[in-house]
Coordinates of C-alpha atoms in Angstrom, one line a residue:
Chain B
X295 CA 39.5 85.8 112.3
X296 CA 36.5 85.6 109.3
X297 CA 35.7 89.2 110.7
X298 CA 39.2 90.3 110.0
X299 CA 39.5 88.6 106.6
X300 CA 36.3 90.6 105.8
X301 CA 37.7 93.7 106.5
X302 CA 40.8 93.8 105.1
X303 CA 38.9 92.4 101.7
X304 CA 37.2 95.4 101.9
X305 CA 39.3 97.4 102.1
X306 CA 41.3 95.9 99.3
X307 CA 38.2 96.9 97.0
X308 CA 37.5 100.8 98.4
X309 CA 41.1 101.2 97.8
X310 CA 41.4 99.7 94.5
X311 CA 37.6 101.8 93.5
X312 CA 39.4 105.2 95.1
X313 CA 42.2 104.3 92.6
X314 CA 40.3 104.0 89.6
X315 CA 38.2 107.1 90.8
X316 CA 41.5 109.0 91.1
X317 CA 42.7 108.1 87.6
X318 CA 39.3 109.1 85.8
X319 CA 39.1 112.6 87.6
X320 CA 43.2 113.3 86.9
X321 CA 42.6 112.4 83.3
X322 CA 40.3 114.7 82.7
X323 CA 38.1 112.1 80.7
X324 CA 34.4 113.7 80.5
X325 CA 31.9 111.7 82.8
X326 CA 28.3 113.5 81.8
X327 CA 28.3 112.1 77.9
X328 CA 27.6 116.5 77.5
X329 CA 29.8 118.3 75.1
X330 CA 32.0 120.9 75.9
X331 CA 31.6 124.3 75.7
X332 CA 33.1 126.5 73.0
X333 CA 35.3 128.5 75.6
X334 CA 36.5 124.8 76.6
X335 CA 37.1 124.0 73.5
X336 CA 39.2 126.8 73.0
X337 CA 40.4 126.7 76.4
X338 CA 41.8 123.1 75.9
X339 CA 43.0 123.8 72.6
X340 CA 45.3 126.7 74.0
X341 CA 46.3 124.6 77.2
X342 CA 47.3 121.8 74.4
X343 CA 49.5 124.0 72.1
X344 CA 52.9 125.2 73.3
X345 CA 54.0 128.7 72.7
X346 CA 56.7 128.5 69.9
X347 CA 58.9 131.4 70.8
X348 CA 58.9 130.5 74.6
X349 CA 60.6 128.2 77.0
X350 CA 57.5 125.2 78.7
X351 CA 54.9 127.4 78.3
X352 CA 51.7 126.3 76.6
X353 CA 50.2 129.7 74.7
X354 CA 47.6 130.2 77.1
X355 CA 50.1 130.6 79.7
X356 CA 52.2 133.1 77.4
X357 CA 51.6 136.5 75.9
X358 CA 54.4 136.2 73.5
X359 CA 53.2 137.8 69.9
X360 CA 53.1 134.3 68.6
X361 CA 51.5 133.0 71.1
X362 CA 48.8 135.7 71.0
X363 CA 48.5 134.9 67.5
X364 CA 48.2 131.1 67.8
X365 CA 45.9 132.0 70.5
X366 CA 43.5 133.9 67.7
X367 CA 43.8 131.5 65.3
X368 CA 42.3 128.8 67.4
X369 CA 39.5 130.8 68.8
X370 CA 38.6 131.2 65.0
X371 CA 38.6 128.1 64.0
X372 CA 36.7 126.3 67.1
X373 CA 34.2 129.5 65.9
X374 CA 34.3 128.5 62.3
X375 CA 33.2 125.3 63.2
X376 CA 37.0 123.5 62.5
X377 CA 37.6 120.2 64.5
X378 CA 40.3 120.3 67.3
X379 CA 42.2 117.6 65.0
X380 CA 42.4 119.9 61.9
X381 CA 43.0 122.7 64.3
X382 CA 46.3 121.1 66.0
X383 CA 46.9 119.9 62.1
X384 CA 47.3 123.4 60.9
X385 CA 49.3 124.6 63.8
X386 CA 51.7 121.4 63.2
X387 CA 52.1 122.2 59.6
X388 CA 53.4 125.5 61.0
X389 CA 55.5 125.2 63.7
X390 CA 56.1 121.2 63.6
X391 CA 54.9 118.2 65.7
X392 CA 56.9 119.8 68.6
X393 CA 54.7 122.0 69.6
X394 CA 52.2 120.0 70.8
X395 CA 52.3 119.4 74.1
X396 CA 51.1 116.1 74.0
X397 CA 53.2 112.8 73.1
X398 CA 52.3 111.0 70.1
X399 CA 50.8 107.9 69.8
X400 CA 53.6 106.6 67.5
X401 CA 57.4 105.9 67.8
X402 CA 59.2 106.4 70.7
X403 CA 56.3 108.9 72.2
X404 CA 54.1 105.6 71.9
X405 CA 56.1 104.9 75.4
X406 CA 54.8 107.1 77.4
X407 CA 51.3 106.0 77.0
X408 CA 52.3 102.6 77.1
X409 CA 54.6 102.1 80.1
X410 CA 52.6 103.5 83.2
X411 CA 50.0 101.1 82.6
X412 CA 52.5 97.8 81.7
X413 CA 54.3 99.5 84.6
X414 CA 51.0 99.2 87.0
X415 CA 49.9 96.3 85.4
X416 CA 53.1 94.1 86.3
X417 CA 52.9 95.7 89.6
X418 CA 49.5 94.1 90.0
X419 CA 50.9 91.3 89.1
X420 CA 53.8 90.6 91.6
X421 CA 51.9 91.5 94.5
X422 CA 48.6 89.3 93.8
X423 CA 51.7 86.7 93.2
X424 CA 53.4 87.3 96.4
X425 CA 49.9 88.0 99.1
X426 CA 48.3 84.6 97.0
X427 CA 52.1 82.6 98.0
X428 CA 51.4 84.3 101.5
X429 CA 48.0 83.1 102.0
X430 CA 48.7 79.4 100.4
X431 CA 51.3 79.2 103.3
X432 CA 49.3 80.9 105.9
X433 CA 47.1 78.2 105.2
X434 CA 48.9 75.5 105.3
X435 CA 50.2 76.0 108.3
X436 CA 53.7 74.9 108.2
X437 CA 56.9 76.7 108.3
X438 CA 57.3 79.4 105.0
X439 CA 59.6 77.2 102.7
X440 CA 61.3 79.9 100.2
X441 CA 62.3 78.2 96.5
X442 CA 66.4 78.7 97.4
X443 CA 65.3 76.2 101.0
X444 CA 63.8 73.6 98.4
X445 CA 66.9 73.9 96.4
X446 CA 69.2 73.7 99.2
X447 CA 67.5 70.3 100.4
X448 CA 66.8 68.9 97.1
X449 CA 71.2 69.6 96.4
X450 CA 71.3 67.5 100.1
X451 CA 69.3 64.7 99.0
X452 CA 70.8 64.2 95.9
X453 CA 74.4 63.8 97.9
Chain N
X256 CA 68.1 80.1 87.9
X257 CA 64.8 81.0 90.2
X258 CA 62.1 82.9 88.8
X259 CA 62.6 85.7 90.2
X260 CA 65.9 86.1 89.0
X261 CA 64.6 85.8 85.7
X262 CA 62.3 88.6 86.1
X263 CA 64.9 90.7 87.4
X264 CA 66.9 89.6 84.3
X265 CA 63.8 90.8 82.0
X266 CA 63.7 94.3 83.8
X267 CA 66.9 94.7 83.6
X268 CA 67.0 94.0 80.0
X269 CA 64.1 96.3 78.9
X270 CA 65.8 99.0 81.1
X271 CA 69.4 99.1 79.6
X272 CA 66.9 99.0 75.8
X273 CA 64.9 101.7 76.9
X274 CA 68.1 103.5 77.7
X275 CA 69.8 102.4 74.6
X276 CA 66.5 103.8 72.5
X277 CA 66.8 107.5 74.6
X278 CA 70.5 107.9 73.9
X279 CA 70.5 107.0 70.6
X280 CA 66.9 109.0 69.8
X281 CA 67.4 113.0 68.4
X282 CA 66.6 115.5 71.4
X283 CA 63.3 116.7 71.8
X284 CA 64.5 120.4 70.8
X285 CA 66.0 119.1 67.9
X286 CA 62.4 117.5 66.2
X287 CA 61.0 120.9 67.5
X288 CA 62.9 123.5 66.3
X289 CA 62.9 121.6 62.6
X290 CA 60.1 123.4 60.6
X291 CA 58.0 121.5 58.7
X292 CA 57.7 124.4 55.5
X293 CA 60.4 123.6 53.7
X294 CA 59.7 122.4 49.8
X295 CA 56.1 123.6 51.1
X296 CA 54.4 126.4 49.0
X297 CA 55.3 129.9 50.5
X298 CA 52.0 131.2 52.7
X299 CA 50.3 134.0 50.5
X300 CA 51.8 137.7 51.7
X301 CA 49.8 140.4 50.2
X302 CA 48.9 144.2 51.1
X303 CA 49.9 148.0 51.1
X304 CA 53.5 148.1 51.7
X305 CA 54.0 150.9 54.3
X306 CA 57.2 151.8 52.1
X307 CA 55.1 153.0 49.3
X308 CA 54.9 152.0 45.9
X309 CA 51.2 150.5 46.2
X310 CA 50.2 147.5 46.6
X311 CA 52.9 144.3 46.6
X312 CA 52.0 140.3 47.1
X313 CA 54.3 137.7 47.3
X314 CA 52.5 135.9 44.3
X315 CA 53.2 138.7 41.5
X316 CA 56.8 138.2 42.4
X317 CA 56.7 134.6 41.1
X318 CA 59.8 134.0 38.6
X319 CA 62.1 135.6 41.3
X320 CA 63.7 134.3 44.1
X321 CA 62.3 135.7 47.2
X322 CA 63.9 136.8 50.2
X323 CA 60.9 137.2 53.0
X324 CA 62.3 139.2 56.3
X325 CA 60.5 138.8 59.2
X326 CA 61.9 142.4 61.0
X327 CA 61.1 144.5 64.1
X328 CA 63.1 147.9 64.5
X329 CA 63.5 147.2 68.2
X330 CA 65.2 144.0 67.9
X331 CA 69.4 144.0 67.8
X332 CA 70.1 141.4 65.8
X333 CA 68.0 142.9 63.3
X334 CA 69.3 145.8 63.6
X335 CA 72.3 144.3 62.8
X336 CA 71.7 142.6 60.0
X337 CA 69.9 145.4 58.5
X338 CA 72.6 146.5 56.6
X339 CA 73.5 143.1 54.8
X340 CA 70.2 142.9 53.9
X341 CA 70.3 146.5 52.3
X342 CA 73.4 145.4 50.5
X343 CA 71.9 142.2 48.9
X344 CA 68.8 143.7 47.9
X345 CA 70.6 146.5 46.1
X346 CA 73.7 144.2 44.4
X347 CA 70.5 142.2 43.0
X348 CA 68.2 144.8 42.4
X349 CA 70.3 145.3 39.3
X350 CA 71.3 142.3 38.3
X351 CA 67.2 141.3 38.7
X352 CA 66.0 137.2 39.2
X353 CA 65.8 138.4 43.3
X354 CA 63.3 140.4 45.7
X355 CA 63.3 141.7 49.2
X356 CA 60.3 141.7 51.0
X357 CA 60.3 142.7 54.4
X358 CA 56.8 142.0 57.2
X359 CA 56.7 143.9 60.1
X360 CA 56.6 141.1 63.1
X361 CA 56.0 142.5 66.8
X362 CA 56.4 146.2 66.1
X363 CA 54.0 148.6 65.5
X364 CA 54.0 149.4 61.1
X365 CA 54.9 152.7 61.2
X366 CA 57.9 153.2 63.2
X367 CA 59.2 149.5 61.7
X368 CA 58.5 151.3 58.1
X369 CA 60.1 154.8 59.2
X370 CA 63.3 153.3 60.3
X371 CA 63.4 150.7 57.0
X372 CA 63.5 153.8 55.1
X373 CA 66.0 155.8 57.3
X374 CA 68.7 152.7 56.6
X375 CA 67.8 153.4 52.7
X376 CA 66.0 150.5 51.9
X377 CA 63.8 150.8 49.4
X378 CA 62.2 147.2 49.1
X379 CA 58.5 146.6 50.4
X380 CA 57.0 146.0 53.6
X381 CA 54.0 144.4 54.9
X382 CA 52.3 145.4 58.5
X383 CA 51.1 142.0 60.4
X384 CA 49.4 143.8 62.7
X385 CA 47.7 140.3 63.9
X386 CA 50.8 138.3 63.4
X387 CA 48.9 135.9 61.1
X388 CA 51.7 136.3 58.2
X389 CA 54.1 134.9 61.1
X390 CA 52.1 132.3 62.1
X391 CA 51.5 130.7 58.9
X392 CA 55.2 130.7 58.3
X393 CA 55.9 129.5 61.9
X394 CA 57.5 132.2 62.5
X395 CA 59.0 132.3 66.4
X396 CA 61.0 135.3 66.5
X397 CA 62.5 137.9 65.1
X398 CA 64.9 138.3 62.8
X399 CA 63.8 135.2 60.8
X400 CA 64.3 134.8 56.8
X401 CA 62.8 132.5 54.5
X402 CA 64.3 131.7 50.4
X403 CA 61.6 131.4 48.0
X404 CA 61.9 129.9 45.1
X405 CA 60.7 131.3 42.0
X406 CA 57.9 128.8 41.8
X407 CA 56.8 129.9 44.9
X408 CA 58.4 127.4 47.2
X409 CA 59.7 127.6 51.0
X410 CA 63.3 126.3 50.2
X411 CA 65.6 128.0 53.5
X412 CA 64.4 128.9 57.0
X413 CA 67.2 131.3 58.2
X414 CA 66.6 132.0 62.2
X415 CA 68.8 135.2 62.7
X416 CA 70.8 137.7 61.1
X417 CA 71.8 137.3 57.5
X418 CA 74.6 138.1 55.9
X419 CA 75.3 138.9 52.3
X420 CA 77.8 136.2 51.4
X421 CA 75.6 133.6 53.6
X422 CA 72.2 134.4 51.6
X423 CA 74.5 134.3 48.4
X424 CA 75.8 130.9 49.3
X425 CA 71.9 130.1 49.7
X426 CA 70.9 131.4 46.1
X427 CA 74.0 129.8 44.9
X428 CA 72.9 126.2 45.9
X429 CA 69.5 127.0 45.0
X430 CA 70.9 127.9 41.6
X431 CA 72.5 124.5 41.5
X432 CA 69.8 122.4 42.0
X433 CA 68.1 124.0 39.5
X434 CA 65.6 126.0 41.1

């Protein structure tokens, strides 16, 4: 039984530490502290920036004239030595907010970032909820009592 | 009521807000396809126009309104609208206070100038041979216009064709509100 308890703990952990793992590598967050390259840079940029004449493309997926040009005007900037935050700033104050392919941190695009993890988090929450209620009774030995039982024999009583 | 009928109530709540919030929120297109230029000063424009008469820049035609085409010859709806643009460049070519200029978007320069001059206009045209003109004016496709105003400021984005009486309505308003 303690051998059993031991393994399913566990197992609990590598899954929760495959979880995490998952997340880190599908964000794309940068593990070795080194910085990236200029064709990254670039690279990123163009993945980041949609292509304005063009239907869900970002403008290193498109060959549109704009997109072309958009393309140039990043790769001369990350060479001029530009930040990637003055860079998507200048291609804003062109073609709007919109064509960044990225939600933004404020308004109603402050959802997105926020609701998978209150989404995950409340999930978390319910089932260390329900498996701690599990094991209480588990332990307890006696017969799994659910609140509506207690209120049906507490209405009894009180007759 | 048991808890977990209240948590059902609070997710049931924050769902029919978050819907509430979505319906009532402007479409992502809409936010998109807004540009950001207008009241902005116009992005400079200056070099040979390939319709002769030397060099031209947006900046010596300050004290005029001006009317920036972005044009290929290849595209129908420019082609279309060619001829309304020909007309309001010549009715206020006399009467003055307004300029053409036309920059060559997606074409190659010479065939775009050749066939500007075939349809008798006589205004002047810039090459953007690395589409930089139409990126700094956020320029998507073409046909697309832009009003200036004679201070130099963006103050219409016209995606399409114009028309005579829709680009005099423009200058009108403009007019109005004192520009």
């Amino acid at each position: 039984m303690a051998m059993r308890s031991i393994v399913a703990r566990w197992s609990w952990a590598l899954l929760g530490v495959l979880l995490v793992l998952g997340l880190v590598i599908g964000s794309g967050v940068r593990l070795g502290g080194r910085p990236p390259t200029t064709a990254q840079r670039i690279s990123q940029l163009d993945h980041l920036i949609g292509c304005p004449s063009c239907a869900d493309l970002s403008v290193a997926e498109s060959n549109a004239s704009t997109a072309v040009a958009i393309r140039q005007f990043v790769a001369k900037e990350v060479r001029a030595g530009k930040s990637d935050t003055a860079i998507e700033k200048a291609v804003e104050s062109s073609y709007g907010a919109g064509v960044i392919l990225r939600p933004p941190a404020t308004g109603l695009g402050f959802l997105v970032w926020v609701l998978p993890g209150a989404l995950v988090a409340a999930a978390a929450v319910v089932l260390v909820g329900v498996f701690g209620r599990r094991r209480r009774r588990g332990r307890s030995g006696g017969p799994v009592v659910s609140d509506e039982d207690r209120e049906l024999v507490e209405a009894v009583l009180r007759r | 009521m048991t808890r977990i009928r209240w948590i059902a109530t609070g997710v049931g709540v924050v769902v029919v807000a978050l819907i509430v919030v979505f319906a009532v929120s402007p479409p992502a297109t809409t936010v998109a396809d807004r540009t950001p230029l207008i009241d902005k000063p116009a992005p400079a424009l200056a070099g040979p126009s390939l319709t002769g008469g030397g060099r031209v820049s947006l900046a010596r035609m300050r004290g005029s309104f001006v009317l920036v085409n972005f044009f290929a010859h290849w595209c129908v709806p420019c082609q279309q609208e060619e001829p309304q643009l020909e007309a309001f460049w010549r009715q206020h070519r006399r009467s003055g206070g307004v300029a053409v200029l036309g920059v060559v978007l997606e074409d190659q320069p010479g065939p775009a100038a050749k066939w500007v001059e075939e349809h008798g206009g006589r205004y002047p045209v810039l090459a953007d041979p690395e589409g930089d003109y139409a990126f700094r004016y956020g320029v998507r496709s073409p046909p697309t216009s832009f009003l200036i105003s004679p201070k130099g400021r963006i103050l219409s984005e016209i995606d399409g064709p114009v028309t005579v009486s829709g680009l005099d309505r423009l200058l009108a308003v403009a007019r109005a509100r004192g520009y």
